[in-house]
């Protein structure tokens, strides 16, 4: 068994043993989807933009992935507090591998949550434009998840207490979600918001997932992919650098 | 012969506070070496520096010829460690904790299961191998940490108060196992303990540290001679004093000092 596999498995086991995490992981976005989707559907439709439910599902999938990924770094803080981190840090394997196995575990969990939500959306009446694009949707979900988890791991490596961690995350990531194109179409917003959405990498994740699910895109899939890949590389370097620097 | 552990003039500061202050000592391959000292003396900090968990503020640490600070990956292949405080994954079972360790340390595949079984039986946890560690008592967790630490056979074994909170039966079993390991595989053992009888019985050489500085080192006999005492405990007390190390007292004194200088500044 390889080191990456066993650390991945550890994350999966811990997740599958915690009922509350499994339930909360998709109850919250489900509530969003119902409230926003049904609540705003008529407003959206009367302004001639089609079904808001169709429009919002990609955004809510991004939200599910983002929120489950951004708190993933809390695992590192717990591992510091419960002492297990020492066990991995002194092991004769590179810290890159340790970080990679754990991050892959986190990304798998986020993906499971994102896909579960997608299935629920279908049950509620959501219809993807073309089923053959779904694997591509999953690739973009994975990239987004890995990027956010790496960032979150980096913060978890630097910060030692949970409150500070939650504060930093709330401060940095939640605005990124609300200021992205997740909840509104970019062509119909004031210029200031448009500019913010343009420099916000989350917009490109939303755009890519929206393109592959409902065939609507603002930037084009290639631009989306390039921006996401760049973000992923940058955040992974940040995360693994911070992780290598941990002292306990 | 080259020493397998070599510590030269090593210091560690936390902010203004110097936890380890210019410490030097050598340990030879195959030796059983005890590192003794009162609470807060700097033992665990020294071990953390030797095991790449902390970077020293100054000085040089070598393990089996590797520069610990610069060649971390090579250093980590040399040693195993039982930490003073908890380091298990509470959400996994006892067996899973052992398995994870075996993979991390690249224990030869065919040996993994038999060795886990042998060690869990040794510490009397085999029956409980499928229980989540969260449900274990303090002593059971400690026994699992020891078993896990012995799972792979490194060149150097660091044991930071391994017998803390263990019953006498388990302590005996553990020391017998470690002595055997030392004899069979020439494993170097570096341990700390507050049971001086244990150190006297097991250690071939001893270093004593107090307030971050080495105050004496040698065999038990040499330490007794140096201090003119009859046993290790008396020698220890003579070298490190009989005063209790109360950290909170120290820090209250520190606070009082800070408060006083603050008031002075205000008056000016
Ligand atoms: N991360 C840290 N930040 C600040 N001070 C620290 C830190 N780690 C240790 N210290 C301080 O360094 C000193 C030495 O601590 P250390 O844990 O090495 O003692 P020790 O000899 O192992 O004691 P014990 O017998 O109680 O385990 C103590 O005064 C402790 O408060
Ligand atoms: Mg200690």
Coordinates of C-alpha atoms and ligand atoms in Angstrom, one line a residue:
Chain A
X1 CA 0.0 0.0 0.0
X2 CA 1.3 3.4 -0.9
X3 CA 1.6 6.3 1.5
X4 CA -0.7 8.5 -0.6
X5 CA -3.3 5.8 -0.7
X6 CA -3.3 5.2 3.1
X7 CA -3.5 8.9 3.9
X8 CA -6.4 9.2 1.4
X9 CA -8.1 6.3 3.0
X10 CA -7.7 7.9 6.4
X11 CA -9.6 10.9 5.3
X12 CA -12.4 8.8 3.8
X13 CA -12.7 6.7 6.9
X14 CA -12.8 9.6 9.2
X15 CA -15.5 11.2 7.0
X16 CA -17.6 8.1 6.7
X17 CA -17.6 7.6 10.4
X18 CA -19.0 11.1 11.1
X19 CA -22.7 11.0 10.3
X20 CA -23.2 14.7 11.1
X21 CA -20.6 15.8 8.5
X22 CA -22.2 13.7 5.8
X23 CA -25.7 15.1 6.5
X24 CA -24.6 18.7 6.9
X25 CA -22.5 18.5 3.8
X26 CA -25.5 18.7 1.5
X27 CA -28.4 19.9 3.6
X28 CA -27.1 23.4 3.6
X29 CA -26.7 23.8 -0.3
X30 CA -30.0 22.0 -0.7
X31 CA -31.7 24.7 1.4
X32 CA -30.0 27.3 -0.8
X33 CA -31.1 25.6 -3.9
X34 CA -34.7 25.3 -2.8
X35 CA -34.9 28.8 -1.3
X36 CA -33.2 30.6 -4.2
X37 CA -34.3 28.3 -7.0
X38 CA -38.0 28.4 -6.2
X39 CA -38.1 31.8 -4.5
X40 CA -36.5 33.7 -7.3
X41 CA -37.7 31.6 -10.2
X42 CA -40.6 33.8 -11.1
X43 CA -38.6 37.1 -10.8
X44 CA -35.9 35.6 -13.0
X45 CA -38.3 34.3 -15.6
X46 CA -40.4 37.5 -15.8
X47 CA -37.2 39.4 -16.7
X48 CA -36.8 37.1 -19.7
X49 CA -33.8 35.0 -18.7
X50 CA -35.3 31.6 -18.6
X51 CA -35.5 29.2 -15.6
X52 CA -33.6 30.3 -12.5
X53 CA -33.4 26.8 -11.2
X54 CA -31.5 25.7 -14.4
X55 CA -29.3 28.8 -13.9
X56 CA -28.6 28.4 -10.2
X57 CA -27.7 24.6 -10.0
X58 CA -24.1 25.1 -11.3
X59 CA -23.7 27.9 -8.8
X60 CA -24.9 25.8 -5.9
X61 CA -22.7 23.0 -7.0
X62 CA -19.8 25.4 -6.8
X63 CA -20.9 26.5 -3.4
X64 CA -21.1 22.9 -2.1
X65 CA -17.6 22.2 -3.3
X66 CA -16.2 25.5 -2.0
X67 CA -17.7 25.3 1.4
X68 CA -16.8 21.7 2.1
X69 CA -13.3 22.4 0.7
X70 CA -12.6 25.6 2.5
X71 CA -13.0 24.1 6.0
X72 CA -10.9 21.1 5.1
X73 CA -7.8 22.8 6.6
X74 CA -9.5 22.5 10.0
X75 CA -8.3 18.9 9.8
X76 CA -4.7 20.1 10.0
X77 CA -5.5 22.1 13.0
X78 CA -7.2 19.2 14.7
X79 CA -4.2 17.0 13.8
X80 CA -2.0 19.5 15.5
X81 CA -4.2 19.7 18.6
X82 CA -4.7 16.0 18.9
X83 CA -1.0 15.4 18.2
X84 CA -1.4 13.1 15.2
X85 CA 0.3 15.6 12.9
X86 CA 3.7 14.8 14.6
X87 CA 3.3 11.2 13.7
X88 CA 3.1 12.0 10.0
X89 CA 5.7 14.9 10.1
X90 CA 8.5 12.7 11.4
X91 CA 7.8 9.8 9.1
X92 CA 10.4 9.0 6.4
X93 CA 8.3 10.2 3.5
X94 CA 8.3 13.5 1.8
X95 CA 5.9 16.1 3.2
X96 CA 4.7 16.6 -0.4
X97 CA 3.3 13.0 -0.4
X98 CA 1.7 13.5 3.0
X99 CA 0.0 16.7 2.0
X100 CA -1.0 15.2 -1.4
X101 CA -2.6 12.1 0.0
X102 CA -4.6 14.1 2.6
X103 CA -5.7 16.7 0.1
X104 CA -6.8 14.1 -2.4
X105 CA -8.9 12.6 0.4
X106 CA -10.5 15.9 1.0
X107 CA -11.2 16.5 -2.7
X108 CA -12.8 13.1 -3.0
X109 CA -15.2 14.0 -0.1
X110 CA -16.0 17.3 -1.7
X111 CA -16.7 15.6 -5.0
X112 CA -19.0 13.1 -3.4
X113 CA -20.9 16.0 -1.9
X114 CA -21.0 17.9 -5.2
X115 CA -22.2 14.9 -7.1
X116 CA -24.8 14.0 -4.5
X117 CA -26.2 17.5 -4.9
X118 CA -26.2 17.2 -8.7
X119 CA -28.3 14.0 -8.3
X120 CA -30.7 15.7 -6.0
X121 CA -31.0 18.6 -8.5
X122 CA -32.0 16.1 -11.2
X123 CA -34.6 14.6 -8.9
X124 CA -36.0 18.1 -8.4
X125 CA -36.3 18.7 -12.1
X126 CA -32.9 20.0 -13.3
X127 CA -31.9 18.9 -16.8
X128 CA -28.3 19.1 -18.1
X129 CA -27.9 20.3 -21.6
X130 CA -25.9 17.3 -22.8
X131 CA -25.1 14.2 -20.6
X132 CA -21.8 13.6 -22.4
X133 CA -20.4 16.8 -20.9
X134 CA -20.9 15.5 -17.3
X135 CA -17.4 13.9 -17.0
X136 CA -16.0 17.4 -17.9
X137 CA -18.1 19.0 -15.2
X138 CA -16.6 16.5 -12.7
X139 CA -13.1 17.5 -13.8
X140 CA -13.8 21.1 -13.2
X141 CA -15.4 20.3 -9.8
X142 CA -12.2 18.4 -8.9
X143 CA -10.0 21.3 -9.9
X144 CA -11.9 23.8 -7.9
X145 CA -12.0 21.5 -4.9
X146 CA -8.2 20.8 -5.0
X147 CA -7.5 24.5 -5.4
X148 CA -9.6 25.6 -2.4
X149 CA -8.4 22.7 -0.2
X150 CA -4.8 23.5 -0.9
X151 CA -5.4 27.1 0.1
X152 CA -7.3 26.0 3.2
X153 CA -4.5 23.5 4.1
X154 CA -2.0 26.4 3.8
X155 CA -4.0 28.5 6.2
X156 CA -4.4 25.5 8.5
X157 CA -0.7 25.0 8.6
X158 CA 0.0 28.6 9.6
X159 CA -2.8 29.2 12.1
X160 CA -3.0 27.3 15.3
X161 CA -6.5 27.9 16.7
X162 CA -9.8 27.1 15.2
X163 CA -11.4 30.5 15.6
X164 CA -8.7 32.3 13.7
X165 CA -8.9 29.7 11.0
X166 CA -12.7 30.1 10.6
X167 CA -12.4 33.9 10.7
X168 CA -9.7 33.9 7.9
X169 CA -11.7 31.6 5.8
X170 CA -15.0 33.5 6.2
X171 CA -13.2 36.7 5.5
X172 CA -11.4 35.5 2.4
X173 CA -13.6 32.9 0.7
X174 CA -17.2 33.7 1.3
X175 CA -17.1 37.1 -0.4
X176 CA -15.4 35.4 -3.3
X177 CA -18.4 33.1 -3.7
X178 CA -21.0 35.9 -3.5
X179 CA -19.1 38.2 -5.8
X180 CA -18.6 35.5 -8.4
X181 CA -21.1 34.8 -11.2
X182 CA -22.6 32.0 -9.2
X183 CA -25.9 33.7 -8.3
X184 CA -26.4 36.2 -11.1
X185 CA -25.7 36.4 -14.9
X186 CA -22.7 38.7 -15.6
X187 CA -24.3 40.6 -18.5
X188 CA -27.0 42.1 -16.3
X189 CA -24.9 43.6 -13.4
X190 CA -23.3 47.1 -12.8
X191 CA -19.8 47.5 -14.2
X192 CA -18.2 47.6 -10.7
X193 CA -19.5 44.1 -9.9
X194 CA -18.6 42.9 -13.3
X195 CA -15.0 43.9 -12.8
X196 CA -14.9 42.2 -9.4
X197 CA -16.3 39.0 -10.9
X198 CA -13.8 39.2 -13.7
X199 CA -10.8 39.1 -11.4
X200 CA -12.4 36.5 -9.2
X201 CA -11.2 32.9 -10.1
X202 CA -14.4 31.5 -8.7
X203 CA -16.3 33.1 -11.5
X204 CA -14.4 31.0 -14.0
X205 CA -15.1 27.8 -12.1
X206 CA -18.8 28.7 -12.1
X207 CA -18.6 29.6 -15.8
X208 CA -17.0 26.3 -16.7
X209 CA -19.5 24.2 -14.7
X210 CA -22.4 26.2 -16.1
X211 CA -21.1 25.7 -19.7
X212 CA -20.8 22.0 -19.3
X213 CA -24.2 21.7 -17.5
X214 CA -26.5 24.2 -19.3
X215 CA -24.4 25.4 -22.2
X216 CA -24.1 29.0 -21.1
X217 CA -20.8 30.6 -20.9
X218 CA -19.5 34.1 -20.5
X219 CA -15.7 33.6 -20.8
X220 CA -15.5 30.5 -23.0
X221 CA -14.3 27.1 -21.7
X222 CA -10.7 27.5 -22.7
X223 CA -10.3 30.7 -20.7
X224 CA -12.1 29.1 -17.8
X225 CA -9.8 26.1 -17.9
X226 CA -6.6 28.2 -18.2
X227 CA -7.6 30.5 -15.3
X228 CA -8.6 27.6 -13.1
X229 CA -5.4 25.7 -13.9
X230 CA -3.3 28.7 -13.0
X231 CA -5.2 29.2 -9.8
X232 CA -4.8 25.6 -8.9
X233 CA -1.0 25.6 -9.5
X234 CA -0.6 28.8 -7.5
X235 CA -2.7 27.6 -4.5
X236 CA -1.1 24.1 -4.4
X237 CA 2.4 25.7 -4.3
X238 CA 1.2 28.0 -1.5
X239 CA -0.3 25.1 0.4
X240 CA 2.6 22.7 0.1
X241 CA 5.1 25.4 0.9
X242 CA 3.3 26.3 4.1
X243 CA 2.8 22.6 5.0
X244 CA 6.6 21.9 4.6
X245 CA 7.3 24.8 7.0
X246 CA 5.1 23.5 9.9
X247 CA 6.8 23.2 13.2
X248 CA 5.1 21.6 16.1
Chain B
X1 CA 33.8 5.3 16.1
X2 CA 31.6 8.2 14.9
X3 CA 28.8 9.2 17.3
X4 CA 25.3 8.4 15.9
X5 CA 23.8 11.4 17.7
X6 CA 25.9 14.5 17.8
X7 CA 24.6 17.7 19.4
X8 CA 26.9 20.7 19.3
X9 CA 26.2 24.0 21.1
X10 CA 22.5 23.8 20.2
X11 CA 20.0 26.5 21.4
X12 CA 16.3 27.0 21.0
X13 CA 14.5 30.2 21.8
X14 CA 10.8 30.7 21.9
X15 CA 10.5 34.5 21.6
X16 CA 12.7 35.9 24.4
X17 CA 12.7 32.7 26.4
X18 CA 15.6 30.3 25.9
X19 CA 14.4 26.8 26.4
X20 CA 17.7 25.1 25.3
X21 CA 20.9 27.0 25.9
X22 CA 24.1 25.8 24.2
X23 CA 23.7 22.1 24.7
X24 CA 26.3 19.6 23.5
X25 CA 26.5 15.8 23.9
X26 CA 27.3 12.7 21.8
X27 CA 25.7 9.3 21.8
X28 CA 27.5 6.3 20.4
X29 CA 25.9 3.6 18.1
X30 CA 24.2 0.9 20.1
X31 CA 24.2 2.9 23.3
X32 CA 21.2 3.2 25.7
X33 CA 21.3 6.8 26.7
X34 CA 19.1 8.6 29.3
X35 CA 18.4 12.3 29.2
X36 CA 17.2 13.4 32.6
X37 CA 16.1 16.7 34.1
X38 CA 13.3 18.5 35.9
X39 CA 10.0 19.6 34.3
X40 CA 10.6 22.3 31.7
X41 CA 14.4 21.6 31.5
X42 CA 14.3 21.3 27.7
X43 CA 14.3 17.6 27.1
X44 CA 11.4 17.4 24.8
X45 CA 12.5 20.5 23.0
X46 CA 15.9 18.9 22.3
X47 CA 14.2 15.7 21.1
X48 CA 11.9 17.7 18.8
X49 CA 15.0 19.4 17.3
X50 CA 16.7 16.1 16.8
X51 CA 13.6 14.7 15.1
X52 CA 13.1 17.6 12.6
X53 CA 9.9 18.9 14.3
X54 CA 11.6 22.1 15.5
X55 CA 14.4 24.2 13.9
X56 CA 17.2 25.1 16.3
X57 CA 18.0 28.8 16.8
X58 CA 21.7 27.9 16.8
X59 CA 24.2 25.1 16.8
X60 CA 24.5 21.8 14.9
X61 CA 22.6 18.5 15.2
X62 CA 23.7 15.4 13.5
X63 CA 22.0 12.0 13.3
X64 CA 23.9 9.1 11.7
X65 CA 26.0 11.6 9.9
X66 CA 23.2 13.7 8.5
X67 CA 22.8 17.3 9.2
X68 CA 19.3 17.3 10.9
X69 CA 18.4 20.8 9.8
X70 CA 19.6 20.6 6.2
X71 CA 18.9 16.9 5.4
X72 CA 15.5 16.4 6.9
X73 CA 14.4 13.6 4.6
X74 CA 17.5 11.6 5.1
X75 CA 17.4 12.2 8.9
X76 CA 13.8 10.9 9.1
X77 CA 14.9 7.6 7.7
X78 CA 17.1 7.0 10.6
X79 CA 14.9 7.2 13.7
X80 CA 11.7 6.2 15.3
X81 CA 10.0 8.0 18.2
X82 CA 7.5 7.7 20.9
X83 CA 6.3 11.1 21.8
X84 CA 5.6 12.4 25.3
X85 CA 2.1 13.5 24.4
X86 CA -0.7 12.0 22.4
X87 CA 0.0 11.4 18.7
X88 CA -2.6 8.8 17.7
X89 CA -5.6 9.2 15.4
X90 CA -8.5 9.0 17.8
X91 CA -11.0 8.4 15.0
X92 CA -9.3 5.3 13.7
X93 CA -9.1 1.8 15.3
X94 CA -6.0 0.5 17.1
X95 CA -5.3 -1.7 14.2
X96 CA -5.7 1.1 11.6
X97 CA -3.3 3.2 13.6
X98 CA -0.7 0.5 13.5
X99 CA -1.3 -0.2 9.8
X100 CA -0.9 3.5 8.9
X101 CA 2.4 3.6 10.7
X102 CA 3.6 0.5 9.0
X103 CA 2.9 2.0 5.6
X104 CA 4.4 5.4 6.5
X105 CA 7.6 3.6 7.6
X106 CA 7.7 1.2 4.7
X107 CA 7.6 -2.0 6.8
X108 CA 8.1 -5.0 4.6
X109 CA 4.6 -6.0 3.5
X110 CA 4.7 -9.6 4.6
X111 CA 5.9 -8.6 8.0
X112 CA 3.2 -6.0 8.7
X113 CA 0.3 -8.2 10.0
X114 CA 2.4 -10.6 12.1
X115 CA 4.3 -7.7 13.6
X116 CA 1.2 -5.8 14.5
X117 CA -0.3 -8.9 16.1
X118 CA 2.9 -9.6 18.1
X119 CA 3.1 -6.0 19.4
X120 CA -0.6 -5.6 20.1
X121 CA -0.5 -8.9 22.1
X122 CA 2.6 -7.6 23.9
X123 CA 0.7 -4.6 25.2
X124 CA -2.4 -6.6 25.7
X125 CA -4.6 -4.7 23.1
X126 CA -5.1 -7.5 20.5
X127 CA -8.6 -8.2 21.7
X128 CA -9.4 -4.5 21.3
X129 CA -7.8 -4.0 17.9
X130 CA -11.1 -3.1 16.2
X131 CA -12.1 -0.5 18.7
X132 CA -11.9 3.2 17.9
X133 CA -9.0 4.7 19.8
X134 CA -11.3 7.5 21.2
X135 CA -12.8 4.8 23.5
X136 CA -9.5 3.8 25.1
X137 CA -8.4 4.7 28.6
X138 CA -5.3 6.9 29.0
X139 CA -3.1 3.9 29.8
X140 CA -4.4 1.9 26.8
X141 CA -3.6 4.8 24.5
X142 CA -0.1 5.0 25.9
X143 CA 0.4 1.3 25.4
X144 CA -0.8 1.6 21.8
X145 CA 1.7 4.5 21.2
X146 CA 4.5 2.3 22.5
X147 CA 3.4 -0.7 20.3
X148 CA 3.3 1.6 17.3
X149 CA 6.7 3.1 18.1
X150 CA 8.2 -0.5 18.1
X151 CA 6.6 -1.5 14.8
X152 CA 9.5 -0.6 12.6
X153 CA 13.1 -1.1 13.6
X154 CA 15.1 2.1 13.2
X155 CA 18.7 2.7 13.9
X156 CA 17.9 5.3 16.6
X157 CA 14.9 5.2 18.9
X158 CA 13.7 8.3 20.8
X159 CA 11.5 7.6 23.7
X160 CA 10.2 10.7 25.4
X161 CA 8.9 9.5 28.8
X162 CA 7.7 6.3 27.3
X163 CA 6.6 4.8 30.6
X164 CA 4.5 7.9 31.6
X165 CA 1.2 6.6 33.0
X166 CA 1.9 2.9 32.4
X167 CA 1.4 0.2 35.0
X168 CA 4.4 -1.6 36.4
X169 CA 3.7 -4.8 34.4
X170 CA 3.7 -3.0 31.1
X171 CA 6.8 -1.0 32.0
X172 CA 8.7 -4.2 32.6
X173 CA 7.5 -5.8 29.4
X174 CA 8.4 -2.7 27.5
X175 CA 11.9 -2.3 28.8
X176 CA 12.6 -6.0 28.2
X177 CA 11.5 -5.6 24.6
X178 CA 13.6 -2.5 24.2
X179 CA 16.7 -4.1 25.7
X180 CA 16.3 -7.1 23.4
X181 CA 15.9 -4.8 20.4
X182 CA 19.1 -2.9 21.5
X183 CA 21.0 -6.2 21.8
X184 CA 19.7 -7.9 18.7
X185 CA 19.8 -5.0 16.3
X186 CA 22.2 -2.6 18.0
X187 CA 19.4 0.0 18.1
X188 CA 20.5 3.1 19.8
X189 CA 18.1 4.1 22.5
X190 CA 17.7 7.7 23.6
X191 CA 15.1 8.1 26.3
X192 CA 13.8 10.5 29.0
X193 CA 12.1 9.6 32.2
X194 CA 11.3 10.9 35.6
X195 CA 11.7 7.4 37.2
X196 CA 15.3 7.5 38.2
X197 CA 15.3 3.9 39.1
X198 CA 14.4 3.1 35.5
X199 CA 17.3 5.2 34.2
X200 CA 19.7 3.6 36.7
X201 CA 18.6 0.1 35.6
X202 CA 18.6 0.6 31.9
X203 CA 20.8 3.4 30.8
X204 CA 24.5 2.9 30.0
X205 CA 25.1 6.6 30.0
X206 CA 23.2 9.6 31.2
X207 CA 23.1 13.4 30.6
X208 CA 21.4 15.7 33.0
X209 CA 19.9 19.0 31.8
X210 CA 18.5 21.8 33.9
X211 CA 17.2 25.2 32.7
X212 CA 18.3 24.4 29.2
X213 CA 21.9 23.6 30.1
X214 CA 23.7 20.3 30.5
X215 CA 24.8 20.1 34.2
X216 CA 26.4 16.6 34.2
X217 CA 27.0 13.6 32.1
X218 CA 28.5 10.1 32.4
X219 CA 27.7 6.6 33.6
X220 CA 25.7 6.2 36.7
X221 CA 28.9 5.3 38.6
X222 CA 30.6 8.5 37.4
X223 CA 27.7 10.7 38.3
X224 CA 27.6 9.1 41.8
X225 CA 31.3 9.7 42.2
X226 CA 31.2 13.3 40.9
X227 CA 28.5 14.1 43.5
X228 CA 29.7 11.9 46.3
X229 CA 26.3 10.2 46.5
X230 CA 25.0 6.7 46.9
X231 CA 22.4 6.4 44.2
X232 CA 21.3 8.1 41.0
X233 CA 18.3 9.9 42.7
X234 CA 20.6 11.6 45.2
X235 CA 23.0 12.5 42.5
X236 CA 20.2 14.0 40.5
X237 CA 18.8 16.0 43.4
X238 CA 22.3 17.3 44.2
X239 CA 22.8 18.4 40.6
X240 CA 19.5 19.9 39.9
X241 CA 18.5 21.1 43.4
X242 CA 15.5 20.2 45.4
X243 CA 13.4 23.2 44.4
X244 CA 10.1 22.4 42.6
X245 CA 10.0 23.7 39.0
X246 CA 6.7 25.5 39.0
X247 CA 6.3 27.1 35.6
X248 CA 3.3 29.2 36.7
X249 CA 5.4 30.7 39.5
X250 CA 8.1 31.7 37.1
X251 CA 5.6 33.3 34.7
X252 CA 3.8 35.1 37.6
X253 CA 7.2 36.5 38.6
X254 CA 7.7 37.5 34.9
X255 CA 4.3 39.2 34.8
X256 CA 4.9 41.1 38.0
X257 CA 8.2 42.3 36.6
X258 CA 6.6 43.4 33.3
X259 CA 3.8 45.1 35.3
X260 CA 6.3 47.0 37.4
X261 CA 8.2 48.3 34.5
X262 CA 5.0 49.3 32.8
X263 CA 4.0 51.3 35.9
X264 CA 7.5 52.9 35.9
X265 CA 7.1 54.0 32.3
X266 CA 3.7 55.5 33.1
X267 CA 5.1 57.5 36.0
X268 CA 7.8 59.0 33.8
Ligands
LIG1 N1 6.2 25.9 21.5 C1 6.6 26.5 22.6 N2 6.4 27.8 22.8 C2 6.9 28.4 23.9 N3 7.6 27.8 24.9 C3 7.8 26.5 24.8 C4 7.3 25.8 23.7 N4 7.7 24.5 23.8 C5 8.3 24.4 25.0 N5 8.4 25.6 25.6 C6 9.1 25.9 26.9 O1 10.4 25.4 26.8 C7 10.7 24.8 28.1 C8 11.2 23.4 27.9 O2 10.2 22.6 27.6 P1 10.3 21.1 27.3 O3 9.0 20.5 26.9 O4 11.5 20.8 26.5 O5 10.6 20.5 28.8 P2 10.9 19.0 29.3 O6 12.3 19.0 29.8 O7 10.5 18.1 28.2 O8 9.9 18.9 30.5 P3 8.9 17.8 31.0 O9 9.7 16.9 31.9 O10 7.9 18.5 31.8 O11 8.4 17.1 29.8 C9 9.5 25.0 29.0 O12 9.7 26.1 29.8 C10 8.4 25.2 28.0 O13 7.4 26.1 28.6
LIG2 MG1 9.1 16.7 28.0

